[in-house]
Short mmCIF file of C-alpha atoms in Angstrom, two decimals:
data_model
loop_
_atom_site.label_atom_id
_atom_site.label_comp_id
_atom_site.label_asym_id
_atom_site.label_seq_id
_atom_site.Cartn_x
_atom_site.Cartn_y
_atom_site.Cartn_z
CA UNK A 1 19.20 3.19 17.86
CA UNK A 2 20.76 -0.19 18.62
CA UNK A 3 18.72 -2.70 20.57
CA UNK A 4 20.06 -5.59 22.67
CA UNK A 5 19.45 -7.86 19.67
CA UNK A 6 21.06 -5.65 17.05
CA UNK A 7 24.02 -4.36 19.08
CA UNK A 8 26.60 -6.64 17.37
CA UNK A 9 25.61 -5.20 13.99
CA UNK A 10 26.14 -1.62 15.11
CA UNK A 11 29.33 -2.50 17.02
CA UNK A 12 30.74 -3.93 13.81
CA UNK A 13 29.79 -0.81 11.83
CA UNK A 14 31.60 1.29 14.43
CA UNK A 15 34.71 -0.79 13.64
CA UNK A 16 34.02 -0.25 9.92
CA UNK A 17 33.08 -3.85 9.36
CA UNK A 18 29.79 -5.48 8.39
CA UNK A 19 28.53 -8.31 10.53
CA UNK A 20 25.10 -9.86 9.96
CA UNK A 21 23.37 -13.05 11.03
CA UNK A 22 23.49 -16.46 9.37
CA UNK A 23 20.98 -19.26 9.89
CA UNK A 24 22.26 -22.85 9.39
CA UNK A 25 18.71 -24.21 9.33
CA UNK A 26 17.81 -21.80 6.54
CA UNK A 27 21.17 -21.99 4.85
CA UNK A 28 21.05 -18.25 4.28
CA UNK A 29 22.23 -14.97 5.69
CA UNK A 30 19.56 -12.91 7.42
CA UNK A 31 19.02 -9.14 7.67
CA UNK A 32 17.93 -7.25 9.76
CA UNK A 33 18.96 -8.76 13.12
CA UNK A 34 16.40 -11.01 14.79
CA UNK A 35 16.16 -13.48 17.66
CA UNK A 36 14.76 -16.35 15.58
CA UNK A 37 15.53 -17.36 12.01
CA UNK A 38 12.83 -16.24 9.57
CA UNK A 39 11.07 -18.99 7.57
CA UNK A 40 12.38 -21.92 9.63
CA UNK A 41 11.63 -20.25 12.98
CA UNK A 42 14.65 -22.02 14.46
CA UNK A 43 16.79 -20.44 17.17
CA UNK A 44 20.11 -20.87 15.39
CA UNK A 45 21.17 -17.41 14.22
CA UNK A 46 24.91 -16.74 14.43
CA UNK A 47 26.90 -13.60 13.66
CA UNK A 48 29.26 -13.68 10.70
CA UNK A 49 31.37 -10.98 9.12
CA UNK A 50 30.74 -10.24 5.46
CA UNK A 51 32.63 -8.00 3.05
CA UNK A 52 29.82 -5.47 2.74
CA UNK A 53 30.21 -5.50 -1.04
CA UNK A 54 27.06 -5.81 -3.10
CA UNK A 55 25.03 -4.67 -6.05
CA UNK A 56 22.55 -1.86 -6.51
CA UNK A 57 19.12 -3.54 -6.39
CA UNK A 58 17.13 -0.36 -6.99
CA UNK A 59 17.16 3.36 -6.18
CA UNK A 60 15.28 6.58 -6.58
CA UNK A 61 15.97 10.27 -6.41
CA UNK A 62 13.80 11.96 -3.80
CA UNK A 63 13.31 15.43 -5.28
CA UNK A 64 11.08 16.40 -2.35
CA UNK A 65 12.16 15.74 1.22
CA UNK A 66 10.60 12.56 2.62
CA UNK A 67 10.05 14.40 5.91
CA UNK A 68 11.15 17.71 7.45
CA UNK A 69 14.20 15.92 8.92
CA UNK A 70 15.62 15.45 5.44
CA UNK A 71 14.78 18.93 4.10
CA UNK A 72 18.46 19.79 3.64
CA UNK A 73 19.35 16.51 1.95
CA UNK A 74 17.45 16.71 -1.35
CA UNK A 75 17.94 15.51 -3.95
CA UNK A 76 18.49 12.38 -1.89
CA UNK A 77 19.63 9.12 -3.48
CA UNK A 78 17.64 6.46 -1.67
CA UNK A 79 18.68 2.94 -2.47
CA UNK A 80 18.47 -0.75 -1.76
CA UNK A 81 21.74 -2.69 -1.93
CA UNK A 82 21.88 -6.47 -2.16
CA UNK A 83 24.93 -7.93 -0.47
CA UNK A 84 26.89 -10.66 -2.23
CA UNK A 85 25.73 -12.98 0.54
CA UNK A 86 22.07 -12.46 -0.38
CA UNK A 87 20.15 -10.16 1.94
CA UNK A 88 19.27 -6.60 1.05
CA UNK A 89 19.57 -3.45 3.10
CA UNK A 90 18.15 0.04 2.86
CA UNK A 91 20.79 2.70 2.37
CA UNK A 92 21.70 5.99 0.72
CA UNK A 93 24.15 6.58 -2.09
CA UNK A 94 27.01 9.02 -1.45
CA UNK A 95 29.92 10.26 -3.58
CA UNK A 96 27.87 9.88 -6.76
CA UNK A 97 25.17 11.54 -8.81
CA UNK A 98 22.15 9.89 -10.32
CA UNK A 99 23.97 9.78 -13.67
CA UNK A 100 26.61 7.49 -12.18
CA UNK A 101 24.03 4.94 -11.10
CA UNK A 102 22.81 1.83 -12.81
CA UNK A 103 20.72 -0.96 -11.35
CA UNK A 104 22.94 -4.01 -10.82
CA UNK A 105 26.23 -2.10 -10.54
CA UNK A 106 28.86 -3.06 -7.96
CA UNK A 107 28.65 -1.06 -4.75
CA UNK A 108 31.07 -0.63 -1.88
CA UNK A 109 30.33 0.36 1.70
CA UNK A 110 30.99 3.81 3.11
CA UNK A 111 31.10 3.95 6.88
CA UNK A 112 29.77 7.30 8.11
CA UNK A 113 30.70 8.02 11.72
CA UNK A 114 28.63 10.32 13.91
CA UNK A 115 30.66 10.54 17.13
CA UNK A 116 28.20 12.98 18.69
CA UNK A 117 25.52 10.30 18.41
CA UNK A 118 27.89 7.33 18.97
CA UNK A 119 26.64 5.72 15.78
CA UNK A 120 28.04 4.68 12.41
CA UNK A 121 25.74 4.56 9.40
CA UNK A 122 26.27 2.24 6.43
CA UNK A 123 26.01 4.08 3.15
CA UNK A 124 27.18 3.04 -0.31
CA UNK A 125 28.99 4.33 -3.37
CA UNK A 126 29.77 2.80 -6.74
CA UNK A 127 32.73 0.41 -6.34
CA UNK A 128 36.04 1.81 -7.53
CA UNK B 1 -22.88 0.51 0.64
CA UNK B 2 -22.07 4.13 1.31
CA UNK B 3 -19.23 6.24 0.01
CA UNK B 4 -18.96 9.88 0.94
CA UNK B 5 -17.85 12.23 -1.82
CA UNK B 6 -14.17 12.99 -1.16
CA UNK B 7 -13.11 16.55 -0.52
CA UNK B 8 -9.72 18.23 -0.29
CA UNK B 9 -10.81 20.37 2.62
CA UNK B 10 -13.06 19.32 5.47
CA UNK B 11 -16.69 19.18 4.41
CA UNK B 12 -19.13 19.97 7.17
CA UNK B 13 -18.51 20.19 10.90
CA UNK B 14 -15.72 18.30 12.66
CA UNK B 15 -16.70 14.84 13.89
CA UNK B 16 -14.85 12.30 16.00
CA UNK B 17 -13.88 9.07 14.29
CA UNK B 18 -16.43 7.17 16.33
CA UNK B 19 -19.11 9.56 15.16
CA UNK B 20 -18.01 9.01 11.59
CA UNK B 21 -18.33 5.25 12.19
CA UNK B 22 -21.92 5.82 13.25
CA UNK B 23 -22.86 8.03 10.29
CA UNK B 24 -21.28 5.67 7.76
CA UNK B 25 -22.86 2.61 9.36
CA UNK B 26 -26.27 4.26 9.30
CA UNK B 27 -25.84 5.27 5.66
CA UNK B 28 -24.81 1.75 4.57
CA UNK B 29 -27.77 0.14 6.34
CA UNK B 30 -30.16 2.75 4.95
CA UNK B 31 -28.79 2.21 1.44
CA UNK B 32 -29.54 -1.51 1.81
CA UNK B 33 -33.06 -0.65 2.95
CA UNK B 34 -32.67 -2.80 6.05
CA UNK B 35 -33.29 -2.26 9.77
CA UNK B 36 -30.16 -1.53 11.80
CA UNK B 37 -31.14 -4.27 14.24
CA UNK B 38 -30.25 -6.99 11.71
CA UNK B 39 -26.55 -6.18 12.10
CA UNK B 40 -24.75 -8.75 14.25
CA UNK B 41 -21.16 -8.44 13.09
CA UNK B 42 -18.60 -5.64 12.85
CA UNK B 43 -15.25 -5.12 11.21
CA UNK B 44 -13.42 -1.87 11.85
CA UNK B 45 -10.21 -0.07 11.02
CA UNK B 46 -8.41 2.25 13.44
CA UNK B 47 -10.28 4.47 15.85
CA UNK B 48 -8.89 7.95 16.42
CA UNK B 49 -10.23 8.16 19.94
CA UNK B 50 -8.84 4.83 21.15
CA UNK B 51 -5.81 2.75 20.21
CA UNK B 52 -7.16 -0.32 22.00
CA UNK B 53 -10.42 -2.26 22.29
CA UNK B 54 -11.61 -0.71 19.06
CA UNK B 55 -14.26 -3.26 17.97
CA UNK B 56 -16.03 -3.32 21.33
CA UNK B 57 -15.92 0.47 21.57
CA UNK B 58 -17.58 0.81 18.18
CA UNK B 59 -20.03 -2.06 18.85
CA UNK B 60 -21.10 -0.37 22.08
CA UNK B 61 -21.57 3.00 20.40
CA UNK B 62 -23.61 1.49 17.56
CA UNK B 63 -25.50 -0.90 19.81
CA UNK B 64 -24.42 -3.95 17.81
CA UNK B 65 -24.48 -7.24 19.75
CA UNK B 66 -21.64 -8.58 17.63
CA UNK B 67 -21.09 -12.30 17.14
CA UNK B 68 -17.93 -11.35 15.34
CA UNK B 69 -16.00 -8.12 15.89
CA UNK B 70 -12.48 -7.33 14.84
CA UNK B 71 -10.13 -4.62 13.74
CA UNK B 72 -8.28 -5.05 10.46
CA UNK B 73 -4.89 -3.36 10.16
CA UNK B 74 -3.92 -3.77 6.52
CA UNK B 75 -3.85 -0.13 5.42
CA UNK B 76 -5.10 0.18 1.88
CA UNK B 77 -5.96 -3.53 1.86
CA UNK B 78 -8.31 -3.03 4.78
CA UNK B 79 -11.46 -2.85 2.70
CA UNK B 80 -10.85 -6.09 0.82
CA UNK B 81 -9.65 -7.74 4.02
CA UNK B 82 -12.75 -6.59 5.89
CA UNK B 83 -15.16 -7.72 3.20
CA UNK B 84 -13.80 -11.25 2.93
CA UNK B 85 -13.64 -11.67 6.70
CA UNK B 86 -17.26 -10.54 6.90
CA UNK B 87 -18.21 -12.91 4.09
CA UNK B 88 -16.47 -15.79 5.87
CA UNK B 89 -18.37 -15.03 9.07
CA UNK B 90 -21.67 -14.99 7.17
CA UNK B 91 -20.76 -18.12 5.23
CA UNK B 92 -19.99 -19.94 8.49
CA UNK B 93 -23.36 -18.92 9.85
CA UNK B 94 -21.84 -16.90 12.67
CA UNK B 95 -23.46 -13.67 11.50
CA UNK B 96 -26.31 -12.61 9.27
CA UNK B 97 -25.13 -9.05 8.58
CA UNK B 98 -21.66 -7.63 9.11
CA UNK B 99 -20.83 -3.95 8.87
CA UNK B 100 -17.44 -3.02 7.38
CA UNK B 101 -16.79 0.65 8.06
CA UNK B 102 -13.82 2.91 7.30
CA UNK B 103 -14.00 6.56 8.37
CA UNK B 104 -11.84 8.83 6.26
CA UNK B 105 -11.91 12.33 7.66
CA UNK B 106 -9.21 13.76 9.89
CA UNK B 107 -11.36 16.77 10.63
CA UNK B 108 -12.02 15.80 14.24
CA UNK B 109 -12.86 18.18 17.11
CA UNK B 110 -9.75 19.32 18.98
CA UNK B 111 -9.36 20.58 22.50
CA UNK B 112 -6.38 22.53 23.86
CA UNK B 113 -7.09 20.86 27.21
CA UNK B 114 -6.53 17.40 25.69
CA UNK B 115 -4.42 17.73 22.54
CA UNK B 116 -3.94 14.78 20.18
CA UNK B 117 -0.34 13.68 20.74
CA UNK B 118 2.18 13.49 17.97
CA UNK B 119 -0.17 13.50 15.00
CA UNK B 120 2.23 15.58 12.89
CA UNK B 121 5.17 13.33 13.60
CA UNK B 122 3.14 10.25 12.74
CA UNK B 123 2.19 11.75 9.41
CA UNK B 124 5.87 12.44 8.63
CA UNK B 125 6.78 8.81 9.10
CA UNK B 126 3.87 7.63 6.99
CA UNK B 127 3.28 3.95 7.50
CA UNK B 128 6.58 3.46 9.33
CA UNK B 129 6.89 3.27 13.09
CA UNK B 130 9.56 5.39 14.71
CA UNK B 131 9.23 3.68 18.09
CA UNK B 132 12.31 2.20 19.74
CA UNK B 133 12.70 -1.44 18.72
CA UNK B 134 10.75 -1.12 15.48
CA UNK B 135 12.77 -2.50 12.55
CA UNK B 136 11.75 0.56 10.52
CA UNK B 137 12.95 2.97 13.18
CA UNK B 138 16.32 1.23 13.28
CA UNK B 139 17.03 0.31 9.67
CA UNK B 140 14.77 2.43 7.45
CA UNK B 141 13.93 5.82 8.91
CA UNK B 142 17.56 6.92 9.44
CA UNK B 143 18.23 6.37 5.73
CA UNK B 144 15.20 8.35 4.65
CA UNK B 145 13.21 5.26 3.70
CA UNK B 146 9.87 6.40 5.00
CA UNK B 147 6.59 7.51 3.58
CA UNK B 148 5.44 6.03 0.34
CA UNK B 149 6.72 8.03 -2.63
CA UNK B 150 10.34 6.89 -2.59
CA UNK B 151 9.69 3.16 -2.08
CA UNK B 152 7.10 3.08 -4.88
CA UNK B 153 9.54 4.98 -7.08
CA UNK B 154 12.19 2.34 -6.32
CA UNK B 155 9.76 -0.33 -7.46
CA UNK B 156 9.04 1.61 -10.65
CA UNK B 157 12.79 2.04 -11.25
CA UNK B 158 13.46 -1.66 -10.85
CA UNK B 159 10.50 -2.51 -13.08
CA UNK B 160 11.89 -0.25 -15.78
CA UNK B 161 15.35 -1.82 -15.54
CA UNK B 162 13.97 -5.32 -16.04
CA UNK B 163 10.99 -4.86 -18.38
CA UNK B 164 11.48 -1.41 -19.85
CA UNK B 165 9.61 1.77 -19.01
CA UNK B 166 7.26 3.87 -21.09
CA UNK B 167 6.35 7.06 -19.21
CA UNK B 168 3.53 7.75 -21.68
CA UNK B 169 1.87 4.40 -20.99
CA UNK B 170 2.15 5.06 -17.26
CA UNK B 171 0.64 8.51 -17.73
CA UNK B 172 -2.22 7.01 -19.76
CA UNK B 173 -3.33 5.07 -16.69
CA UNK B 174 -3.86 8.36 -14.85
CA UNK B 175 -5.44 9.99 -17.90
CA UNK B 176 -8.00 7.22 -18.48
CA UNK B 177 -8.97 7.26 -14.82
CA UNK B 178 -9.41 11.03 -14.98
CA UNK B 179 -11.78 10.51 -17.90
CA UNK B 180 -13.76 8.20 -15.63
CA UNK B 181 -13.74 10.81 -12.87
CA UNK B 182 -15.17 13.30 -15.32
CA UNK B 183 -18.21 11.01 -15.65
CA UNK B 184 -18.47 10.65 -11.86
CA UNK B 185 -19.95 13.76 -10.21
CA UNK B 186 -18.69 12.82 -6.71
CA UNK B 187 -15.05 12.56 -7.84
CA UNK B 188 -12.76 15.22 -6.44
CA UNK B 189 -11.34 15.84 -9.93
CA UNK B 190 -14.74 15.83 -11.68
CA UNK B 191 -14.71 18.26 -14.57
CA UNK B 192 -10.91 18.46 -14.81
CA UNK B 193 -9.70 16.28 -17.70
CA UNK B 194 -5.96 15.80 -18.19
CA UNK B 195 -3.70 14.63 -20.99
CA UNK B 196 -0.59 12.48 -21.11
CA UNK B 197 1.38 15.69 -21.61
CA UNK B 198 -0.12 17.15 -18.44
CA UNK B 199 1.02 14.13 -16.45
CA UNK B 200 4.53 14.20 -17.88
CA UNK B 201 4.77 17.97 -17.32
CA UNK B 202 3.79 17.68 -13.67
CA UNK B 203 6.74 17.81 -11.25
CA UNK B 204 8.89 14.74 -10.67
CA UNK B 205 8.37 13.83 -7.02
CA UNK B 206 10.48 10.72 -6.77
CA UNK B 207 12.03 9.72 -10.07
CA UNK B 208 10.30 8.29 -12.19
CA UNK B 209 6.98 9.19 -10.54
CA UNK B 210 5.28 12.47 -11.46
CA UNK B 211 2.89 14.35 -9.25
CA UNK B 212 -0.14 13.34 -11.32
CA UNK B 213 0.79 9.67 -10.92
CA UNK B 214 0.51 9.95 -7.16
CA UNK B 215 -2.66 9.79 -5.13
CA UNK B 216 -3.98 12.90 -3.48
CA UNK B 217 -5.16 12.66 0.15
CA UNK B 218 -8.76 13.68 0.72
CA UNK B 219 -11.40 13.41 3.37
CA UNK B 220 -14.38 11.14 3.14
CA UNK B 221 -15.30 7.66 4.33
CA UNK B 222 -16.99 4.49 3.15
CA UNK B 223 -18.87 1.47 4.46
CA UNK B 224 -20.43 -1.72 3.14
CA UNK B 225 -22.84 -4.21 4.63
CA UNK B 226 -22.18 -7.91 4.01
CA UNK B 227 -25.26 -10.07 4.61
CA UNK B 228 -26.58 -13.57 4.03
CA UNK B 229 -28.62 -14.35 0.92
CA UNK B 230 -31.95 -14.01 2.71
CA UNK B 231 -31.28 -10.44 3.82
CA UNK B 232 -29.61 -9.61 0.51
CA UNK B 233 -32.81 -10.69 -1.21
CA UNK B 234 -34.76 -8.23 0.91
CA UNK B 235 -32.35 -5.39 0.13
CA UNK B 236 -33.54 -2.75 -2.27
CA UNK B 237 -30.45 -3.13 -4.45
CA UNK B 238 -29.31 -5.89 -6.74
CA UNK B 239 -27.29 -8.23 -4.50
CA UNK B 240 -23.57 -8.41 -5.16
CA UNK B 241 -22.11 -11.84 -4.45
CA UNK B 242 -18.64 -12.24 -3.00
CA UNK B 243 -17.65 -15.18 -5.17
CA UNK B 244 -13.97 -15.40 -4.35
CA UNK B 245 -11.28 -13.77 -2.30
CA UNK B 246 -7.59 -13.97 -1.51
CA UNK B 247 -4.98 -12.27 0.62
CA UNK B 248 -1.19 -12.24 0.88
CA UNK B 249 0.88 -10.29 3.44
CA UNK B 250 4.59 -11.13 3.15
CA UNK B 251 6.50 -8.02 4.25
CA UNK B 252 6.37 -4.47 5.57
CA UNK B 253 9.33 -2.86 3.83
CA UNK B 254 9.96 -3.60 0.15
CA UNK B 255 13.70 -3.87 0.79
CA UNK B 256 12.94 -7.31 2.22
CA UNK B 257 10.57 -8.57 -0.48
CA UNK B 258 11.62 -11.90 -1.89
CA UNK B 259 11.21 -10.49 -5.40
CA UNK B 260 10.03 -6.90 -5.59
CA UNK B 261 8.67 -7.42 -9.10
CA UNK B 262 6.24 -10.20 -8.16
CA UNK B 263 3.58 -8.54 -6.08
CA UNK B 264 1.57 -10.50 -3.50
CA UNK B 265 -1.63 -9.87 -5.50
CA UNK B 266 -0.48 -12.78 -7.67
CA UNK B 267 -1.32 -15.29 -4.96
CA UNK B 268 -4.41 -13.40 -3.79
CA UNK B 269 -5.90 -13.14 -7.29
CA UNK B 270 -5.20 -16.79 -8.12
CA UNK B 271 -7.01 -17.85 -4.97
CA UNK B 272 -9.92 -15.47 -5.62
CA UNK B 273 -10.48 -16.63 -9.19
CA UNK B 274 -10.11 -20.31 -8.26
CA UNK B 275 -12.64 -19.91 -5.43
CA UNK B 276 -15.04 -18.06 -7.71
CA UNK B 277 -14.74 -20.60 -10.48
CA UNK B 278 -14.37 -17.71 -12.89
CA UNK B 279 -11.60 -16.66 -15.23
CA UNK B 280 -10.02 -13.31 -16.05
CA UNK B 281 -11.96 -13.28 -19.29
CA UNK B 282 -15.27 -13.34 -17.39
CA UNK B 283 -14.52 -9.99 -15.77
CA UNK B 284 -16.51 -6.98 -17.02
CA UNK B 285 -14.66 -4.33 -15.02
CA UNK B 286 -11.74 -4.09 -12.61
CA UNK B 287 -11.19 -1.72 -9.73
CA UNK B 288 -7.48 -1.79 -8.98
CA UNK B 289 -5.89 -0.13 -5.96
CA UNK B 290 -4.14 2.88 -7.41
CA UNK B 291 -2.05 4.81 -4.92
CA UNK B 292 0.42 5.16 -7.83
CA UNK B 293 0.31 4.34 -11.52
CA UNK B 294 2.99 1.67 -10.98
CA UNK B 295 0.65 -0.10 -8.53
CA UNK B 296 -2.02 -0.36 -11.22
CA UNK B 297 0.44 -1.58 -13.81
CA UNK B 298 1.93 -4.30 -11.64
CA UNK B 299 -1.46 -5.36 -10.27
CA UNK B 300 -2.84 -5.85 -13.80
CA UNK B 301 0.14 -8.06 -14.61
CA UNK B 302 0.38 -10.00 -11.38
CA UNK B 303 -3.38 -10.55 -11.10
CA UNK B 304 -3.13 -12.22 -14.49
CA UNK B 305 -4.90 -9.76 -16.80
CA UNK B 306 -1.84 -9.59 -19.02
CA UNK B 307 1.54 -11.26 -19.35
CA UNK B 308 4.26 -10.27 -16.88
CA UNK B 309 6.34 -7.46 -18.29
CA UNK B 310 3.73 -6.62 -20.96
CA UNK B 311 1.69 -4.24 -18.81
CA UNK B 312 2.83 -1.11 -20.66
CA UNK B 313 1.80 -2.68 -23.97
CA UNK B 314 -1.53 -3.74 -22.41
CA UNK B 315 -2.22 -0.19 -21.26
CA UNK B 316 -1.35 1.21 -24.70
CA UNK B 317 -3.54 -1.37 -26.46
CA UNK B 318 -6.63 -1.00 -24.30
CA UNK B 319 -9.06 1.77 -23.46
CA UNK B 320 -9.25 1.71 -19.67
CA UNK B 321 -12.17 4.12 -19.46
CA UNK B 322 -15.72 3.11 -18.58
CA UNK B 323 -16.62 3.08 -22.27
CA UNK B 324 -13.51 1.16 -23.26
CA UNK B 325 -12.69 -2.50 -23.78
CA UNK B 326 -11.09 -2.92 -20.34
CA UNK B 327 -12.95 -0.67 -17.88
CA UNK B 328 -10.63 0.12 -14.99
CA UNK B 329 -11.37 2.21 -11.90
CA UNK B 330 -14.55 3.52 -13.46
CA UNK B 331 -15.23 5.97 -10.65
CA UNK B 332 -11.86 7.63 -11.21
CA UNK B 333 -9.82 5.46 -8.86
CA UNK B 334 -8.13 7.03 -5.91
CA UNK B 335 -5.91 9.02 -8.29
CA UNK B 336 -8.89 10.97 -9.56
CA UNK B 337 -11.83 10.13 -7.27
CA UNK B 338 -9.68 10.87 -4.22
CA UNK B 339 -8.07 8.90 -1.41
CA UNK B 340 -9.89 9.40 1.87
CA UNK B 341 -7.30 7.75 4.09
CA UNK B 342 -7.72 3.99 4.28
CA UNK B 343 -11.30 4.46 3.09
CA UNK B 344 -9.53 4.87 -0.25
CA UNK B 345 -9.32 1.10 -0.43
CA UNK B 346 -13.06 0.89 0.09
CA UNK B 347 -13.49 3.15 -2.95
CA UNK B 348 -12.65 0.15 -5.12
CA UNK B 349 -15.23 -2.05 -3.42
CA UNK B 350 -17.81 0.73 -3.85
CA UNK B 351 -16.74 1.40 -7.44
CA UNK B 352 -17.32 -2.27 -8.35
CA UNK B 353 -20.54 -2.41 -6.33
CA UNK B 354 -21.91 0.66 -8.09
CA UNK B 355 -21.23 -0.99 -11.45
CA UNK B 356 -22.74 -4.35 -10.47
CA UNK B 357 -25.85 -2.70 -9.05
CA UNK B 358 -26.27 -0.46 -12.09
CA UNK B 359 -25.72 2.70 -10.08
CA UNK B 360 -22.66 4.14 -11.82
CA UNK B 361 -24.63 6.79 -13.71
CA UNK B 362 -22.84 8.23 -16.72
CA UNK B 363 -19.86 5.96 -16.00
CA UNK B 364 -21.97 2.78 -16.11
CA UNK B 365 -20.40 -0.15 -17.95
CA UNK B 366 -23.13 -1.93 -19.98
CA UNK B 367 -24.06 -5.45 -18.82
CA UNK B 368 -21.63 -5.36 -15.92
CA UNK B 369 -21.92 -8.60 -13.95
CA UNK B 370 -18.45 -9.64 -12.83
CA UNK B 371 -15.91 -7.37 -11.19
CA UNK B 372 -12.39 -7.82 -9.84
CA UNK B 373 -11.28 -5.65 -6.92
CA UNK B 374 -7.78 -5.36 -5.47
CA UNK B 375 -6.58 -3.98 -2.18
CA UNK B 376 -3.05 -2.84 -1.46
CA UNK B 377 -1.61 -1.73 1.85
CA UNK B 378 1.77 -0.37 2.85
CA UNK B 379 4.15 -0.66 -0.08
CA UNK B 380 2.76 -3.68 -1.93
CA UNK B 381 3.28 -5.73 1.23
CA UNK B 382 -0.38 -6.20 2.09
CA UNK B 383 -2.58 -7.24 -0.79
CA UNK B 384 -5.99 -8.77 -1.26
CA UNK B 385 -8.41 -9.59 -4.07
CA UNK B 386 -12.15 -9.99 -4.47
CA UNK B 387 -14.17 -11.43 -7.31
CA UNK B 388 -17.68 -9.98 -7.17
CA UNK B 389 -20.70 -11.00 -9.23
CA UNK B 390 -24.09 -9.49 -9.74
CA UNK B 391 -27.16 -11.59 -8.96
#
């Protein structure tokens, strides 16, 4: 669920764009959304749009559901994607099987809309 | 020290967490052969009956006029974190004897008139909070990144990509520890040896981790008493000196680790050895936090016992059993002794203490005088190290 701090991130996903924070004092992009820049602890975070493209940092296949909520989703491809701009995000892989995956491969965003929950999730698939 | 034998099912009648604190505290003091009235410090973990004011609640119940009382919230690193905080309090002269207690049984009395809220849901989410505003609730839980198996498997996957992966070497870690458990009557898997083939034939839970590479939750509990040298000299056991310690807590969710393949134990171990004035070669046994085989492998590398990326070779080249050339988790580790909640971390302190005090029975390492202990909480995000030495 979006919070007052993270709302711009989720609003961007709803428009099928990726917007995350950038800290001039740190000289780096920051994820997840915060009120103060990590490391420098300076109040200078600004929202910037990024492409959403990245690389597969690591992944696993959950053969057993991680909780009852995901009982229908196994085997589930749980992954970490590193954006070209630096930060990493937790995500799931769609439109692929484990055999298609290789650590370091190019990944592209898949925007999954859930109108009934008024939310868009950011998942990934191997770049085409 | 006191460590209850772990059990899969509840052993004995149900007891509240605060009652478990009392029994464990009493057992640790009795083991030391000291009077309970010497205790003037207290370090606790969570208390089932109260989310707040935990140290004072426990101090009141135990009748400890504490000069130093705190709760440590570092999961599997609690034990190491508690012991060094207690040692610091003693070293500063604030306390003469500090109890570090971790109950580990969820078999608590229940009442339909006052049910425990949400305990099932909390266990689903593992170490992650699903409360509104929690970063995990917003950015992890919806993508299935909860619990422990999948994140540790992601670490193992990344490790394999960068340094190569030998499933047989990983399995050997579990096998050698099981051998140790078979020499430790209290271990939950005592009398049940396994082979590398058994590990590899056990179900894949989260690729590449097999069931027998994953810790099994048990019930139990553990406590240690940290005292000054005068009281230690009056104890009926060989004193164990806390020669060095370290801690590093950089993240909650591995997604945000600076480099997932350099675990925080690196910093903690460097600090511990530097403080102790001892080197890795001085160590007679290690007790490494082992929620998963990959945790052991990376801890051995990052704590400096072998070169980074050469852990698999190290495991193949060395006998990690109590009778081997690199005794590791001689009581069976949590994988084979059993993980009694966060008391599982205290197993490693107790394992090393048993060795240094010559109380490890059939699993005793000859001439054991220096031990290295690691603690690991969350998913490698909370880590600590101790260097212990016999008198």
